[in-house]
CSV table of C-alpha atoms in Angstrom, one decimal:
chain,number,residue,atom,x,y,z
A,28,UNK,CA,-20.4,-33.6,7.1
A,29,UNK,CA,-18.4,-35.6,9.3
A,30,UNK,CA,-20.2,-38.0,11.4
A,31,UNK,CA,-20.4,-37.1,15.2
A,32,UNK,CA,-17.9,-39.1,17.3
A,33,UNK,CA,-19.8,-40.7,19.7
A,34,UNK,CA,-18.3,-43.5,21.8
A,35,UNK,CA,-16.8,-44.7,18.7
A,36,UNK,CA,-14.7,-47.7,18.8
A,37,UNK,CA,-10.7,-47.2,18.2
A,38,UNK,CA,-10.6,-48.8,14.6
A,39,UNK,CA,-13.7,-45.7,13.8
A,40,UNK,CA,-11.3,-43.3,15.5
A,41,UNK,CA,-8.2,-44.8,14.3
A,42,UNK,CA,-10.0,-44.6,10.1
A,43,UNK,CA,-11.0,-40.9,10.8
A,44,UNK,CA,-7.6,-39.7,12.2
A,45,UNK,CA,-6.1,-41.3,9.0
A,46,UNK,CA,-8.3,-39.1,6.6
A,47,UNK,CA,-6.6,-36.4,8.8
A,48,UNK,CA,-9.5,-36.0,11.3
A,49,UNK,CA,-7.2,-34.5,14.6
A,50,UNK,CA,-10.5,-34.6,16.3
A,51,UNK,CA,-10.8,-38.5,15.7
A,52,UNK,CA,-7.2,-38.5,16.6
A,53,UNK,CA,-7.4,-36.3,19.9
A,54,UNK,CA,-10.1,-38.9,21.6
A,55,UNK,CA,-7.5,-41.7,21.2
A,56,UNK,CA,-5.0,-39.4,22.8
A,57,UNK,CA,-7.3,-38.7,25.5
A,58,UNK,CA,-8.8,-42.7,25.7
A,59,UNK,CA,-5.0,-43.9,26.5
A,60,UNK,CA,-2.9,-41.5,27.8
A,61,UNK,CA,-3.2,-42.0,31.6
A,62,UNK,CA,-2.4,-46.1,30.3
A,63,UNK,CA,0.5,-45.6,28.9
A,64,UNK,CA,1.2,-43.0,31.7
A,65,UNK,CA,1.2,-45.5,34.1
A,66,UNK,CA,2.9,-48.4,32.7
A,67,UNK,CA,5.5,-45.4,31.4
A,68,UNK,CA,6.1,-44.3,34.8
A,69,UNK,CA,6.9,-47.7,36.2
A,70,UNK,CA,10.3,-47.2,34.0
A,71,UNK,CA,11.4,-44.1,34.7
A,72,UNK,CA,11.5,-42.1,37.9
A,73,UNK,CA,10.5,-39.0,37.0
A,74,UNK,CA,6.6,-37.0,35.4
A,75,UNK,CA,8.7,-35.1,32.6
A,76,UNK,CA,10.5,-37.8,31.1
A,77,UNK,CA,7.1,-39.9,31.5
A,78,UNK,CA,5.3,-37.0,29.7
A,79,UNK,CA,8.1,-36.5,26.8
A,80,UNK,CA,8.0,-40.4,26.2
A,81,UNK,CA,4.3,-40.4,26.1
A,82,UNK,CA,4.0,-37.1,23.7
A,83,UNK,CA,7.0,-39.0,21.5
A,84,UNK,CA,5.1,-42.0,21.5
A,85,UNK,CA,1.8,-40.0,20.2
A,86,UNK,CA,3.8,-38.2,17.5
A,87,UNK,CA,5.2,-41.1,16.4
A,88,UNK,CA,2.0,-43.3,16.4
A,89,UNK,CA,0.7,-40.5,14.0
A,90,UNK,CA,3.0,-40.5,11.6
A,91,UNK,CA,2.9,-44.6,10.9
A,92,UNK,CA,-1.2,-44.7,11.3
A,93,UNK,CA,-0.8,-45.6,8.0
A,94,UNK,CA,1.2,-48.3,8.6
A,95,UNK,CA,-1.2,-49.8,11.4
A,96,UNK,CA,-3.0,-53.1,10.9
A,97,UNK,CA,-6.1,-53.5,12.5
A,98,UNK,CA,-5.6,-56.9,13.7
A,99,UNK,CA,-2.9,-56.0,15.8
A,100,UNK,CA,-5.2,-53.8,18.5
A,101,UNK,CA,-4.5,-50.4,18.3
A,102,UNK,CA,-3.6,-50.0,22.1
A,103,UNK,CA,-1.0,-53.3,21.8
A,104,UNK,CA,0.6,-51.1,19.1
A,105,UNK,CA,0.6,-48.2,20.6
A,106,UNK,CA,1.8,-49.9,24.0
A,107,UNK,CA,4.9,-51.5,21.8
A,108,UNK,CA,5.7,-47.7,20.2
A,109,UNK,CA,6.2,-46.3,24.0
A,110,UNK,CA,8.1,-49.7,24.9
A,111,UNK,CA,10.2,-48.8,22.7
A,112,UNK,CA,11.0,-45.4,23.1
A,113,UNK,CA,11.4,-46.2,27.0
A,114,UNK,CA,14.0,-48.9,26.1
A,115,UNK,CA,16.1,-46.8,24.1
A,116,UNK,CA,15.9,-43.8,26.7
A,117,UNK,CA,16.6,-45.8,28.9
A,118,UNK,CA,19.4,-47.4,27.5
A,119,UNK,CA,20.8,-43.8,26.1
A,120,UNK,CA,20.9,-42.7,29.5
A,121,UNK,CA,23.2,-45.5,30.5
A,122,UNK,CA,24.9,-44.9,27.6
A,123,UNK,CA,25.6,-41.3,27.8
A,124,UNK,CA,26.5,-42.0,31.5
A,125,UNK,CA,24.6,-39.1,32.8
A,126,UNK,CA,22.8,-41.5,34.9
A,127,UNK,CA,23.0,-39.8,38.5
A,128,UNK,CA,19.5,-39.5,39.0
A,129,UNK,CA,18.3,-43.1,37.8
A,130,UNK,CA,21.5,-44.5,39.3
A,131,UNK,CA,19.9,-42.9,42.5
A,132,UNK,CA,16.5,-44.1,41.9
A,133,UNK,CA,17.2,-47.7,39.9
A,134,UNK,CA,19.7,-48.8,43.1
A,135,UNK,CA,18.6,-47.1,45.8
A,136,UNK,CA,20.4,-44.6,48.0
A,137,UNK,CA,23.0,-46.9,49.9
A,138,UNK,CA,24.2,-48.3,46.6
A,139,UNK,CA,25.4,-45.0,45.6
A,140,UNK,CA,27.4,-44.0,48.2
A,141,UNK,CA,29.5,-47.1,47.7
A,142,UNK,CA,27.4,-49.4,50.7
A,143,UNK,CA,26.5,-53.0,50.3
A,144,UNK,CA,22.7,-53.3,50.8
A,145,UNK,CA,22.3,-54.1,54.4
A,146,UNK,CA,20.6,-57.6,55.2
A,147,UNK,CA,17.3,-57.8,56.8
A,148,UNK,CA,18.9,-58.7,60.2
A,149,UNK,CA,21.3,-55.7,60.3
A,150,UNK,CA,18.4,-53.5,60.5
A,151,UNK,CA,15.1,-54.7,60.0
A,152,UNK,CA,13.2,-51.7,60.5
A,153,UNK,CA,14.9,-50.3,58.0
A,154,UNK,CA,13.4,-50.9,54.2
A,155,UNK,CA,10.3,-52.9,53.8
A,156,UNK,CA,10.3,-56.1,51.9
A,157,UNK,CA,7.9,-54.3,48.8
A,158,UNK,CA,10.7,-51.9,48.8
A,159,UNK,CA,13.3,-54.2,48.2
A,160,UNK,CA,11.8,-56.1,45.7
A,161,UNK,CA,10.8,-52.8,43.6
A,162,UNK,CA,14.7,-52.3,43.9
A,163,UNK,CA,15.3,-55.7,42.8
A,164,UNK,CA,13.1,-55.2,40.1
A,165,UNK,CA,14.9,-52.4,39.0
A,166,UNK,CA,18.5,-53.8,39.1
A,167,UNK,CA,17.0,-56.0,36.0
A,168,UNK,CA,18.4,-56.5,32.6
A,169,UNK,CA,15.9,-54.5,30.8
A,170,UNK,CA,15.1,-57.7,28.9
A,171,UNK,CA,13.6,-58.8,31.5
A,172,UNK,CA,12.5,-56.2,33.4
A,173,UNK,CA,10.0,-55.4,30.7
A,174,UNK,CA,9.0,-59.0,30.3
A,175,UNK,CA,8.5,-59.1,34.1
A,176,UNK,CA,6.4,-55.5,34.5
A,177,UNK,CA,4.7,-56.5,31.6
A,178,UNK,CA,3.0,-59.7,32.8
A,179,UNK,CA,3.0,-59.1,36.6
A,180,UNK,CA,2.1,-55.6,36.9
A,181,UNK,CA,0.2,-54.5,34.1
A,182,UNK,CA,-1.8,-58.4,33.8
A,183,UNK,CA,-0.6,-59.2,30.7
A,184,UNK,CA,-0.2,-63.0,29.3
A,185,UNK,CA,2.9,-63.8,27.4
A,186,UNK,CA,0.8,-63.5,23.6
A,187,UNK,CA,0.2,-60.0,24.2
A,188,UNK,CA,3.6,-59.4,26.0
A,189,UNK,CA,5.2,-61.2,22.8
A,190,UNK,CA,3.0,-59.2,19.9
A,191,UNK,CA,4.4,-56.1,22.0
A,192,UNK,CA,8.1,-56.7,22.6
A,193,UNK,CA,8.2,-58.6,19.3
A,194,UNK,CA,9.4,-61.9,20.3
A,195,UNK,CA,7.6,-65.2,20.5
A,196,UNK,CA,5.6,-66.4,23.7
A,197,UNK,CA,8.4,-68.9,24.4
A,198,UNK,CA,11.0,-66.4,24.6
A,199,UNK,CA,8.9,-64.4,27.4
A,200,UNK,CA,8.4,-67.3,29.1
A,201,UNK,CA,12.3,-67.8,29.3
A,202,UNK,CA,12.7,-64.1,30.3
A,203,UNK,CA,9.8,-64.6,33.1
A,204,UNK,CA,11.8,-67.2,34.6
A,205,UNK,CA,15.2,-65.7,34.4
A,206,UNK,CA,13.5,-62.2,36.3
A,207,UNK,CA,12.2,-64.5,38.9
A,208,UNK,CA,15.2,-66.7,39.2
A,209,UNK,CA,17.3,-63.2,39.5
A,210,UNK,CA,14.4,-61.6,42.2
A,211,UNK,CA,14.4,-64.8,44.3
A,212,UNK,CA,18.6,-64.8,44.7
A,213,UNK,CA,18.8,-61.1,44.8
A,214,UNK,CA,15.7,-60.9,48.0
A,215,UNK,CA,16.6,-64.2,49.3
A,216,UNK,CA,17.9,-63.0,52.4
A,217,UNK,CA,15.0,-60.9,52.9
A,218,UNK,CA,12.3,-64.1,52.2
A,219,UNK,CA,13.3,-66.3,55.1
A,220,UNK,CA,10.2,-66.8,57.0
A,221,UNK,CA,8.1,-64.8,54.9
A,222,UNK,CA,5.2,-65.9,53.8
B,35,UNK,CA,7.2,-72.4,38.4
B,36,UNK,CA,7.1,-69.4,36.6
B,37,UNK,CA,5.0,-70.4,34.1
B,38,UNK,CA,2.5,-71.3,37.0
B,39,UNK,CA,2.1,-68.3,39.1
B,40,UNK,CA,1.7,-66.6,35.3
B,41,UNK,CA,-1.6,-68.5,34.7
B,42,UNK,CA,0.1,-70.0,31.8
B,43,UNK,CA,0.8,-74.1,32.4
B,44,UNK,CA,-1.9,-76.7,31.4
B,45,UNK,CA,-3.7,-78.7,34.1
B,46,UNK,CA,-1.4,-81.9,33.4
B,47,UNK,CA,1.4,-79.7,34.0
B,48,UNK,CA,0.5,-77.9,37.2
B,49,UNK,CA,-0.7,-81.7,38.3
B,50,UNK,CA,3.0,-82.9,37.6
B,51,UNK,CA,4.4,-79.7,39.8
B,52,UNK,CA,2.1,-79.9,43.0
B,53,UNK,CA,3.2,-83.6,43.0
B,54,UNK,CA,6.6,-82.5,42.9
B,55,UNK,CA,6.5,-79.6,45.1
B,56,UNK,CA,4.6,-82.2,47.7
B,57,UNK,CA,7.8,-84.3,47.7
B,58,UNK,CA,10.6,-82.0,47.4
B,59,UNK,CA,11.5,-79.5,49.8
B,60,UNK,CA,14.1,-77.1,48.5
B,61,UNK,CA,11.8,-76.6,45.3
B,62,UNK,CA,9.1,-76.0,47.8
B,63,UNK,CA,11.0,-73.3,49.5
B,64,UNK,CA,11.6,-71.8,46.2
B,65,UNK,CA,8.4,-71.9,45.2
B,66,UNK,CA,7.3,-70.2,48.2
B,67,UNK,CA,10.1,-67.5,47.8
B,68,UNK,CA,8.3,-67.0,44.4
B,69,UNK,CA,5.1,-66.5,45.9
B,70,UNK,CA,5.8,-63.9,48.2
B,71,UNK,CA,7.8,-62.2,45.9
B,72,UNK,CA,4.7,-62.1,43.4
B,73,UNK,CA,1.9,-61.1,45.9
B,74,UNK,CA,3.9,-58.1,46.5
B,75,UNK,CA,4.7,-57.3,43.5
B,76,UNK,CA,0.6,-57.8,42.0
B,77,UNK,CA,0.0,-55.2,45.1
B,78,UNK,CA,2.6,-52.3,43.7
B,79,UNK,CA,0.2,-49.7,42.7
B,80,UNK,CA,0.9,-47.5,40.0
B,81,UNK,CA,1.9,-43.9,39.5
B,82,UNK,CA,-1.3,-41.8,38.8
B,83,UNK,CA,-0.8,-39.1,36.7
B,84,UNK,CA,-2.3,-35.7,37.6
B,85,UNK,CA,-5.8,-34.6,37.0
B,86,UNK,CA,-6.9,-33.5,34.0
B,87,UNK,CA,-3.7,-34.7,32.4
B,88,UNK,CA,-5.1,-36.7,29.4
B,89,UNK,CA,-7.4,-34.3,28.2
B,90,UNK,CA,-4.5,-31.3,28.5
B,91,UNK,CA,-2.0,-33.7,27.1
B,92,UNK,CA,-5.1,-34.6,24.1
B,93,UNK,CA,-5.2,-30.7,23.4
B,94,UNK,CA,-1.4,-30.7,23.1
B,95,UNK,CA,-0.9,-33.6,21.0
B,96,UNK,CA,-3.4,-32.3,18.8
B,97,UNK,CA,-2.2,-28.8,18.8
B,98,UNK,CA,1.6,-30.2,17.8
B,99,UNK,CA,0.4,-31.9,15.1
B,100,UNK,CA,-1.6,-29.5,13.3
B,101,UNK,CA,1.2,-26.8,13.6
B,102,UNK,CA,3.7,-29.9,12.0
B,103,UNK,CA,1.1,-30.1,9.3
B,104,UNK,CA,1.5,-26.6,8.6
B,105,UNK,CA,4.8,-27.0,7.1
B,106,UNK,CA,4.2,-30.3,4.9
B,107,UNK,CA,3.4,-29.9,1.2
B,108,UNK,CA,0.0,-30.7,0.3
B,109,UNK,CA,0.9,-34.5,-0.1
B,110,UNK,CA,2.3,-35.1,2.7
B,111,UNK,CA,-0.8,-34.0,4.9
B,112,UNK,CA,-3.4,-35.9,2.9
B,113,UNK,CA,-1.1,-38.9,2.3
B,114,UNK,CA,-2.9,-41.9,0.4
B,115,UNK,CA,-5.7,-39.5,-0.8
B,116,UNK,CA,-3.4,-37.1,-2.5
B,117,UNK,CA,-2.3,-40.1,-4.8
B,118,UNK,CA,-5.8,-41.2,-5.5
B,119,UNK,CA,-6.9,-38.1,-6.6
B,120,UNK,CA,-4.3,-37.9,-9.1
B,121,UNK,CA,-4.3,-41.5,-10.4
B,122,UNK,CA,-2.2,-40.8,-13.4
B,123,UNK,CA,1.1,-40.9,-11.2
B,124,UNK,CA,0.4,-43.9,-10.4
B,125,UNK,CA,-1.7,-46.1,-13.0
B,126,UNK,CA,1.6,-46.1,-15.6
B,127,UNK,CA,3.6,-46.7,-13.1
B,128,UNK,CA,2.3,-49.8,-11.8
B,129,UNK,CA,1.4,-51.1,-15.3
B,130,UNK,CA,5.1,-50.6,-16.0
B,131,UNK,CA,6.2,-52.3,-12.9
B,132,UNK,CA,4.4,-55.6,-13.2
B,133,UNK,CA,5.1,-55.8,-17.0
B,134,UNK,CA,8.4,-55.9,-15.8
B,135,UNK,CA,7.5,-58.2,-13.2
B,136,UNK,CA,5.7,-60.9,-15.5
B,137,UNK,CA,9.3,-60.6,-17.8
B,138,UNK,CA,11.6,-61.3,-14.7
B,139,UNK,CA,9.4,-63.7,-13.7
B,140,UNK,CA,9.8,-65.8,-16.7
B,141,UNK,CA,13.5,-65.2,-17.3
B,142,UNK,CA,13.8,-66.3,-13.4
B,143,UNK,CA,11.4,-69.6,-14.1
B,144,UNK,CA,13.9,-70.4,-17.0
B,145,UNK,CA,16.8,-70.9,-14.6
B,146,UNK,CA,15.2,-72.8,-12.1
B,147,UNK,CA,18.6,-75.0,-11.7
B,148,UNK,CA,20.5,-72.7,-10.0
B,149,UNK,CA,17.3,-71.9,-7.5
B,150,UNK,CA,19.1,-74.1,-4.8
B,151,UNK,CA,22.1,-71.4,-4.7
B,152,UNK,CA,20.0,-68.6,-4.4
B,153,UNK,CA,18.6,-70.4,-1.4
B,154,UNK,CA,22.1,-70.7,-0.4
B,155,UNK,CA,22.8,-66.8,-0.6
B,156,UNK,CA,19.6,-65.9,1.0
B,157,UNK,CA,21.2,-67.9,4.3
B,158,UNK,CA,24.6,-66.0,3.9
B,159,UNK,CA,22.7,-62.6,4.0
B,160,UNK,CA,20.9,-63.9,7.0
B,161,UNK,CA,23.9,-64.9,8.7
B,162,UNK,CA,25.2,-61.2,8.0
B,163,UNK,CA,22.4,-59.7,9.2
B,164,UNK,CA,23.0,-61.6,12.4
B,165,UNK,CA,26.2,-60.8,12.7
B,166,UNK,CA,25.5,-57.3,12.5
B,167,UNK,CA,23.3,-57.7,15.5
B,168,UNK,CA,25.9,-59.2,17.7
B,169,UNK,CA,29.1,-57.7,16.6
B,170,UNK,CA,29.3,-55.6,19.7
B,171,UNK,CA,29.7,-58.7,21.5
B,172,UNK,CA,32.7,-60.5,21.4
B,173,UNK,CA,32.2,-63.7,23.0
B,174,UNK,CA,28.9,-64.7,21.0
B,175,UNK,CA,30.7,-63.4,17.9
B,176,UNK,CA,33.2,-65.9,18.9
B,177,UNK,CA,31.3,-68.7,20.0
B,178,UNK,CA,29.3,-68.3,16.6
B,179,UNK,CA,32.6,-68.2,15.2
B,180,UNK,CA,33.4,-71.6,17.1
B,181,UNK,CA,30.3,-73.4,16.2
B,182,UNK,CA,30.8,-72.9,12.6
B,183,UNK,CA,34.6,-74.1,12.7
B,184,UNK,CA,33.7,-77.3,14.8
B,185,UNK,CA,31.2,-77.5,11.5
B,186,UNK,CA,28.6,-77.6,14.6
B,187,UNK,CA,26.6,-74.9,12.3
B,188,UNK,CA,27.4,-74.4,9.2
B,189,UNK,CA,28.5,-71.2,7.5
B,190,UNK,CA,25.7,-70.3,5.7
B,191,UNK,CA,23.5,-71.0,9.3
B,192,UNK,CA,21.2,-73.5,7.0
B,193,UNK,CA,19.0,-75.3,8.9
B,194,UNK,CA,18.9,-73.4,11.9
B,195,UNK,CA,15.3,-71.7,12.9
B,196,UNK,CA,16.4,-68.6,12.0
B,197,UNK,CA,13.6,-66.4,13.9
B,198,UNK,CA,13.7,-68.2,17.1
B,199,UNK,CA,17.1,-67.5,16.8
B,200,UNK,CA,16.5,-63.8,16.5
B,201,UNK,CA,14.1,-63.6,18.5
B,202,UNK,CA,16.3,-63.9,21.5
B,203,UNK,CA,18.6,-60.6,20.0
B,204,UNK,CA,15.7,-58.6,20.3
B,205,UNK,CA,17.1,-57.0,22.9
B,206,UNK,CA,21.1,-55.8,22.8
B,207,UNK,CA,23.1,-58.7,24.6
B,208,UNK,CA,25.0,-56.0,26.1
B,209,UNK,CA,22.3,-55.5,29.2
B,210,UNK,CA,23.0,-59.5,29.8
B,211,UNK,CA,25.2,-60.6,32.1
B,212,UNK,CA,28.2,-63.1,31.3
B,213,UNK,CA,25.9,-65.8,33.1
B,214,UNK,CA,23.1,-65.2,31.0
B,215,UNK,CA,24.9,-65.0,27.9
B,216,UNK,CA,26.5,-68.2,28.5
B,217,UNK,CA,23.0,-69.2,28.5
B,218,UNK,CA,21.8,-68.2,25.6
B,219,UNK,CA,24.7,-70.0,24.0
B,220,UNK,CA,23.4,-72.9,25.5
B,221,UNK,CA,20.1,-72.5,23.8
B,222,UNK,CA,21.3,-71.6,20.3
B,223,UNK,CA,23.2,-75.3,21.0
B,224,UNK,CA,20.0,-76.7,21.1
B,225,UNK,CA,18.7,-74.8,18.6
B,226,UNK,CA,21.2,-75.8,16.5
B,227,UNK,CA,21.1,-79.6,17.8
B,228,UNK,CA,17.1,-79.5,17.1
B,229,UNK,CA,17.8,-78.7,13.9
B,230,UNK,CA,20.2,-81.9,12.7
B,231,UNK,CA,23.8,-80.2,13.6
């Protein structure tokens, strides 16, 4: 008789849902989900492709459990499985230029229809500051957009951000820099006087 | 900077910046650009997702997978276990394959002179590998293709720290700009300087 699945710790569940316990499996579905929800959701603009991502990135982790090493921390693996899928989505919807939507939602409404974004003094009322920088942050090469998320939204320090986007710590560093350097030219005219 | 307002700089080097942010006043500005820009961002809240919604997406995960399952063959569910109940598909096998091994190995030990050109072709598959990776862009491609006929690298990329190199084609080089790319050049230069080209 299996033994009862109390609290158990993600290596127990992880061991049990590779003898082919779904049970096991179920309780790491329902430890993480609203995680990787979150952090999912800060790519793409919408619940369903969110949901599809996270029930891809699910399937997916179930067919290589096999292949996971312990060491690695099963929710760093997990977290670089739904990275991944959200990189390539996204960049297959750029591809496949059926990008309306994001175009709508990555520049912002007055990009679209072919306007320069107004500057602070035009109409200051207008857009606040934290909505221009989530903007910003969206106009960024995905390289560095996920770097950038990674560390400053979700707490992250550049070991774990490297183990997941499977590059080395130095390379995140570089990528942290080159967000900010991009952020800080893009908002300038918004940061006078801000403090 | 960056580095800073990440948590990750050493005391000795967050000494050297306060002394320099104390005396220089566009860096300061900067610096304080950077700030602002991160206090917002650490106050972005998230999206939450809607109630109930791990344990109904738990039941659904679970319910997808056991109805895939359905339609595997028997080996295919059990995985690993399959095999080790049935150990002689695998026992002579394995026997077979490192008697084989053991043989190669010793034919391989005998020609130990020529070890240095295997090295050599182990580079030039490398080199195609990263190729392959950058072949949709043109002007790396080129400047690659520049380095190695200014003998700035040779063409079989020896010496060069091959996974820091890769490292930084992670991602495709399309989504960079021309700036950027430009600057990635730059560091393969001293990636390529560091190592004795």
């Amino acid at each position: 008789m299996r033994k009862r699945l109390d609290e158990p710790d993600d290596i127990q569940l992880v061991a049990e849902a590779k003898n082919g316990n779904l049970e096991a499996f179920g309780l790491l579905v329902e430890r993480y989900q609203n995680r990787l929800y979150k952090i999912v959701r800060r790519f793409v603009p919408n619940h369903e492709d969110a949901d599809d991502l996270i029930q891809e990135t699910w399937m997916q982790a179930f067919r290589a459990l096999s292949s996971f090493r312990e060491e690695a921390g099963f929710y760093t693996w997990l977290y670089r499985i739904a990275l991944n899928l959200t990189i390539n989505f996204l960049r297959k919807q750029k591809k496949e230029k059926q990008r309306e939507s994001y175009e709508v939602w990555e520049k912002g409404p007055e990009e679209i229809s072919g306007k320069k974004l107004m500057a602070a003094e035009d109409d200051p009322g207008l857009y606040e500051l934290k909505e221009k920088i989530e903007m910003a942050i969206k106009k960024l090469p995905l390289p560095y957009r996920s770097a950038f998320i990674l560390v400053t939204q979700e707490g992250l320090n550049y070991r774990q951000v490297a183990k997941i986007l499977g590059c080395s710590e130095n390379t995140v560093a570089w990528r942290m820099f080159k967000a900010r350097q991009k952020l800080q030219k893009e908002l300038q005219p918004y940061l006078v006087g801000r403090k | 900077m960056s580095a800073f307002l990440d948590g990750e700089i050493s005391p000795a080097r967050q000494e050297q910046l306060f002394h320099h942010l104390n005396s220089c006043l566009s860096c300061r500005a900067y610096f304080e650009n950077l700030t602002v820009i991160q206090e917002k961002v650490k106050s972005f809240e998230p999206v939450e997702p809607p109630d109930n919604y791990s344990e109904i997406a738990a039941s659904r995960v679970v319910k997808m997978i056991a109805e895939s399952q359905k339609t595997l063959p028997s080996w295919r569910k059990t995985g690993p276990l399959w095999l080790l109940r049935r150990p002689w598909l695998w026992v002579l096998p394995s026997l077979l394959i490192i008697i084989m091994g053991v043989l190669l190995y010793h034919q391989a030990s005998k020609k130990s002179d020529l070890s240095s050109e295997a090295h050599y072709f182990n580079y030039q598959d490398n080199f195609v590998f990263l190729v392959d990776q950058i072949e949709s862009d043109d002007v790396v491609l080129a400047t690659l293709n520049d380095l190695i006929e200014q003998e700035i690298i040779g063409p079989d990329l020896s010496g060069i720290d091959y996974h820091s190199l890769m490292d930084y084609f992670y991602f495709s080089l399309e989504e960079l700009s021309e700036e950027d790319r430009e600057e990635l050049l730059k560091e393969i230069m001293v990636i390529t300087g560091e190592n004795g080209f």
